[in-house]
Amino acid sequence: GGGAPVPWRPSPIPRPVEPPVRVTVDGEVFDVTTQPDHPGHYHYAWISGPNPGYGFSSASSDGRPSSMVDHEEAIRNFLSHVDPVTGYIE
């Protein structure tokens, strides 16, 4: 759990070692990538969203891995904050 999701944009950092996990929530598609050097930290790329490269990051407070249910809850929380007109969190 936690506060509002934090928007992020891709930066030219080395690609994560693990391939992304494709997660679909309420018809929206996200690719979830882990940060190998930061356990419990995840990037969610909004594949089906209107703005290429847009998404959000999430981190567990204790560094534990997130379950699929955790991912789905994080995505629903993100989608609940998105402006349906712009496709961004305002």
mmCIF file with all atom_site columns, C-alpha atoms in Angstrom:
data_model
loop_
_atom_site.group_PDB
_atom_site.id
_atom_site.type_symbol
_atom_site.label_atom_id
_atom_site.label_alt_id
_atom_site.label_comp_id
_atom_site.label_asym_id
_atom_site.label_entity_id
_atom_site.label_seq_id
_atom_site.pdbx_PDB_ins_code
_atom_site.Cartn_x
_atom_site.Cartn_y
_atom_site.Cartn_z
_atom_site.occupancy
_atom_site.B_iso_or_equiv
_atom_site.pdbx_formal_charge
_atom_site.auth_seq_id
_atom_site.auth_comp_id
_atom_site.auth_asym_id
_atom_site.auth_atom_id
_atom_site.pdbx_PDB_model_num
ATOM 1  C CA . GLY A 1 1  ? 0.000  0.000   0.000   1.00 0.00 ? 1  GLY A CA 1
ATOM 2  C CA . GLY A 1 2  ? 0.953  3.628   0.058   1.00 0.00 ? 2  GLY A CA 1
ATOM 3  C CA . GLY A 1 3  ? 0.118  7.027   -1.306  1.00 0.00 ? 3  GLY A CA 1
ATOM 4  C CA . ALA A 1 4  ? -0.622 8.172   -4.817  1.00 0.00 ? 4  ALA A CA 1
ATOM 5  C CA . PRO A 1 5  ? 1.412  6.565   -7.616  1.00 0.00 ? 5  PRO A CA 1
ATOM 6  C CA . VAL A 1 6  ? 4.438  8.479   -8.850  1.00 0.00 ? 6  VAL A CA 1
ATOM 7  C CA . PRO A 1 7  ? 4.558  9.108   -12.610 1.00 0.00 ? 7  PRO A CA 1
ATOM 8  C CA . TRP A 1 8  ? 7.812  8.285   -14.368 1.00 0.00 ? 8  TRP A CA 1
ATOM 9  C CA . ARG A 1 9  ? 9.289  8.480   -17.825 1.00 0.00 ? 9  ARG A CA 1
ATOM 10 C CA . PRO A 1 10 ? 11.858 6.088   -19.235 1.00 0.00 ? 10 PRO A CA 1
ATOM 11 C CA . SER A 1 11 ? 15.502 7.086   -18.858 1.00 0.00 ? 11 SER A CA 1
ATOM 12 C CA . PRO A 1 12 ? 18.561 5.661   -20.594 1.00 0.00 ? 12 PRO A CA 1
ATOM 13 C CA . ILE A 1 13 ? 19.460 3.260   -17.813 1.00 0.00 ? 13 ILE A CA 1
ATOM 14 C CA . PRO A 1 14 ? 20.586 -0.336  -18.380 1.00 0.00 ? 14 PRO A CA 1
ATOM 15 C CA . ARG A 1 15 ? 17.715 -2.653  -19.137 1.00 0.00 ? 15 ARG A CA 1
ATOM 16 C CA . PRO A 1 16 ? 16.491 -4.864  -16.263 1.00 0.00 ? 16 PRO A CA 1
ATOM 17 C CA . VAL A 1 17 ? 17.831 -8.393  -16.297 1.00 0.00 ? 17 VAL A CA 1
ATOM 18 C CA . GLU A 1 18 ? 14.404 -9.991  -16.049 1.00 0.00 ? 18 GLU A CA 1
ATOM 19 C CA . PRO A 1 19 ? 11.905 -9.639  -18.896 1.00 0.00 ? 19 PRO A CA 1
ATOM 20 C CA . PRO A 1 20 ? 8.741  -7.700  -18.069 1.00 0.00 ? 20 PRO A CA 1
ATOM 21 C CA . VAL A 1 21 ? 5.608  -9.450  -16.870 1.00 0.00 ? 21 VAL A CA 1
ATOM 22 C CA . ARG A 1 22 ? 2.500  -8.596  -18.912 1.00 0.00 ? 22 ARG A CA 1
ATOM 23 C CA . VAL A 1 23 ? -0.428 -7.762  -16.629 1.00 0.00 ? 23 VAL A CA 1
ATOM 24 C CA . THR A 1 24 ? -3.939 -6.868  -17.824 1.00 0.00 ? 24 THR A CA 1
ATOM 25 C CA . VAL A 1 25 ? -6.283 -5.075  -15.414 1.00 0.00 ? 25 VAL A CA 1
ATOM 26 C CA . ASP A 1 26 ? -9.768 -3.861  -16.358 1.00 0.00 ? 26 ASP A CA 1
ATOM 27 C CA . GLY A 1 27 ? -8.820 -4.113  -20.036 1.00 0.00 ? 27 GLY A CA 1
ATOM 28 C CA . GLU A 1 28 ? -5.636 -2.043  -19.646 1.00 0.00 ? 28 GLU A CA 1
ATOM 29 C CA . VAL A 1 29 ? -2.297 -3.686  -20.411 1.00 0.00 ? 29 VAL A CA 1
ATOM 30 C CA . PHE A 1 30 ? 0.896  -3.051  -18.417 1.00 0.00 ? 30 PHE A CA 1
ATOM 31 C CA . ASP A 1 31 ? 4.417  -4.471  -18.608 1.00 0.00 ? 31 ASP A CA 1
ATOM 32 C CA . VAL A 1 32 ? 5.841  -4.829  -15.099 1.00 0.00 ? 32 VAL A CA 1
ATOM 33 C CA . THR A 1 33 ? 9.630  -4.824  -14.733 1.00 0.00 ? 33 THR A CA 1
ATOM 34 C CA . THR A 1 34 ? 11.641 -5.381  -11.575 1.00 0.00 ? 34 THR A CA 1
ATOM 35 C CA . GLN A 1 35 ? 14.757 -3.499  -10.563 1.00 0.00 ? 35 GLN A CA 1
ATOM 36 C CA . PRO A 1 36 ? 17.351 -6.203  -9.793  1.00 0.00 ? 36 PRO A CA 1
ATOM 37 C CA . ASP A 1 37 ? 19.380 -3.804  -7.639  1.00 0.00 ? 37 ASP A CA 1
ATOM 38 C CA . HIS A 1 38 ? 16.312 -2.646  -5.681  1.00 0.00 ? 38 HIS A CA 1
ATOM 39 C CA . PRO A 1 39 ? 14.223 -5.601  -4.387  1.00 0.00 ? 39 PRO A CA 1
ATOM 40 C CA . GLY A 1 40 ? 10.530 -4.792  -4.163  1.00 0.00 ? 40 GLY A CA 1
ATOM 41 C CA . HIS A 1 41 ? 10.789 -1.897  -6.658  1.00 0.00 ? 41 HIS A CA 1
ATOM 42 C CA . TYR A 1 42 ? 8.771  -2.146  -9.864  1.00 0.00 ? 42 TYR A CA 1
ATOM 43 C CA . HIS A 1 43 ? 8.155  -0.076  -12.987 1.00 0.00 ? 43 HIS A CA 1
ATOM 44 C CA . TYR A 1 44 ? 4.759  -0.352  -14.677 1.00 0.00 ? 44 TYR A CA 1
ATOM 45 C CA . ALA A 1 45 ? 4.726  0.646   -18.349 1.00 0.00 ? 45 ALA A CA 1
ATOM 46 C CA . TRP A 1 46 ? 1.190  1.405   -19.587 1.00 0.00 ? 46 TRP A CA 1
ATOM 47 C CA . ILE A 1 47 ? 1.240  -0.461  -22.899 1.00 0.00 ? 47 ILE A CA 1
ATOM 48 C CA . SER A 1 48 ? -2.416 0.128   -23.839 1.00 0.00 ? 48 SER A CA 1
ATOM 49 C CA . GLY A 1 49 ? -2.481 3.745   -22.621 1.00 0.00 ? 49 GLY A CA 1
ATOM 50 C CA . PRO A 1 50 ? -2.783 6.808   -24.879 1.00 0.00 ? 50 PRO A CA 1
ATOM 51 C CA . ASN A 1 51 ? 0.716  8.115   -24.085 1.00 0.00 ? 51 ASN A CA 1
ATOM 52 C CA . PRO A 1 52 ? 3.666  5.973   -25.221 1.00 0.00 ? 52 PRO A CA 1
ATOM 53 C CA . GLY A 1 53 ? 6.266  5.413   -22.523 1.00 0.00 ? 53 GLY A CA 1
ATOM 54 C CA . TYR A 1 54 ? 4.014  6.542   -19.693 1.00 0.00 ? 54 TYR A CA 1
ATOM 55 C CA . GLY A 1 55 ? 3.565  4.552   -16.521 1.00 0.00 ? 55 GLY A CA 1
ATOM 56 C CA . PHE A 1 56 ? 4.403  4.567   -12.851 1.00 0.00 ? 56 PHE A CA 1
ATOM 57 C CA . SER A 1 57 ? 6.705  3.088   -10.236 1.00 0.00 ? 57 SER A CA 1
ATOM 58 C CA . SER A 1 58 ? 5.916  1.231   -7.040  1.00 0.00 ? 58 SER A CA 1
ATOM 59 C CA . ALA A 1 59 ? 8.013  0.027   -4.130  1.00 0.00 ? 59 ALA A CA 1
ATOM 60 C CA . SER A 1 60 ? 7.178  -2.146  -1.159  1.00 0.00 ? 60 SER A CA 1
ATOM 61 C CA . SER A 1 61 ? 8.205  -0.677  2.180   1.00 0.00 ? 61 SER A CA 1
ATOM 62 C CA . ASP A 1 62 ? 9.949  -3.855  3.299   1.00 0.00 ? 62 ASP A CA 1
ATOM 63 C CA . GLY A 1 63 ? 11.516 -4.885  -0.011  1.00 0.00 ? 63 GLY A CA 1
ATOM 64 C CA . ARG A 1 64 ? 9.429  -8.010  -0.364  1.00 0.00 ? 64 ARG A CA 1
ATOM 65 C CA . PRO A 1 65 ? 8.413  -9.153  -3.854  1.00 0.00 ? 65 PRO A CA 1
ATOM 66 C CA . SER A 1 66 ? 4.950  -8.158  -5.010  1.00 0.00 ? 66 SER A CA 1
ATOM 67 C CA . SER A 1 67 ? 2.389  -10.837 -5.836  1.00 0.00 ? 67 SER A CA 1
ATOM 68 C CA . MET A 1 68 ? 0.130  -10.656 -8.879  1.00 0.00 ? 68 MET A CA 1
ATOM 69 C CA . VAL A 1 69 ? -2.626 -9.361  -6.574  1.00 0.00 ? 69 VAL A CA 1
ATOM 70 C CA . ASP A 1 70 ? -0.260 -6.603  -5.394  1.00 0.00 ? 70 ASP A CA 1
ATOM 71 C CA . HIS A 1 71 ? 0.476  -5.664  -9.014  1.00 0.00 ? 71 HIS A CA 1
ATOM 72 C CA . GLU A 1 72 ? -3.231 -5.561  -9.882  1.00 0.00 ? 72 GLU A CA 1
ATOM 73 C CA . GLU A 1 73 ? -3.984 -3.364  -6.863  1.00 0.00 ? 73 GLU A CA 1
ATOM 74 C CA . ALA A 1 74 ? -1.143 -0.980  -7.766  1.00 0.00 ? 74 ALA A CA 1
ATOM 75 C CA . ILE A 1 75 ? -2.427 -0.731  -11.350 1.00 0.00 ? 75 ILE A CA 1
ATOM 76 C CA . ARG A 1 76 ? -6.028 -0.118  -10.249 1.00 0.00 ? 76 ARG A CA 1
ATOM 77 C CA . ASN A 1 77 ? -4.787 2.610   -7.909  1.00 0.00 ? 77 ASN A CA 1
ATOM 78 C CA . PHE A 1 78 ? -2.831 4.210   -10.763 1.00 0.00 ? 78 PHE A CA 1
ATOM 79 C CA . LEU A 1 79 ? -5.798 4.034   -13.155 1.00 0.00 ? 79 LEU A CA 1
ATOM 80 C CA . SER A 1 80 ? -8.064 5.623   -10.529 1.00 0.00 ? 80 SER A CA 1
ATOM 81 C CA . HIS A 1 81 ? -5.805 8.717   -10.535 1.00 0.00 ? 81 HIS A CA 1
ATOM 82 C CA . VAL A 1 82 ? -5.498 9.093   -14.325 1.00 0.00 ? 82 VAL A CA 1
ATOM 83 C CA . ASP A 1 83 ? -7.383 11.914  -16.029 1.00 0.00 ? 83 ASP A CA 1
ATOM 84 C CA . PRO A 1 84 ? -9.509 10.147  -18.675 1.00 0.00 ? 84 PRO A CA 1
ATOM 85 C CA . VAL A 1 85 ? -9.155 13.137  -21.014 1.00 0.00 ? 85 VAL A CA 1
ATOM 86 C CA . THR A 1 86 ? -5.371 13.431  -21.018 1.00 0.00 ? 86 THR A CA 1
ATOM 87 C CA . GLY A 1 87 ? -4.342 9.944   -19.949 1.00 0.00 ? 87 GLY A CA 1
ATOM 88 C CA . TYR A 1 88 ? -1.970 11.447  -17.392 1.00 0.00 ? 88 TYR A CA 1
ATOM 89 C CA . ILE A 1 89 ? -2.061 11.921  -13.633 1.00 0.00 ? 89 ILE A CA 1
ATOM 90 C CA . GLU A 1 90 ? -2.695 15.627  -13.212 1.00 0.00 ? 90 GLU A CA 1
#
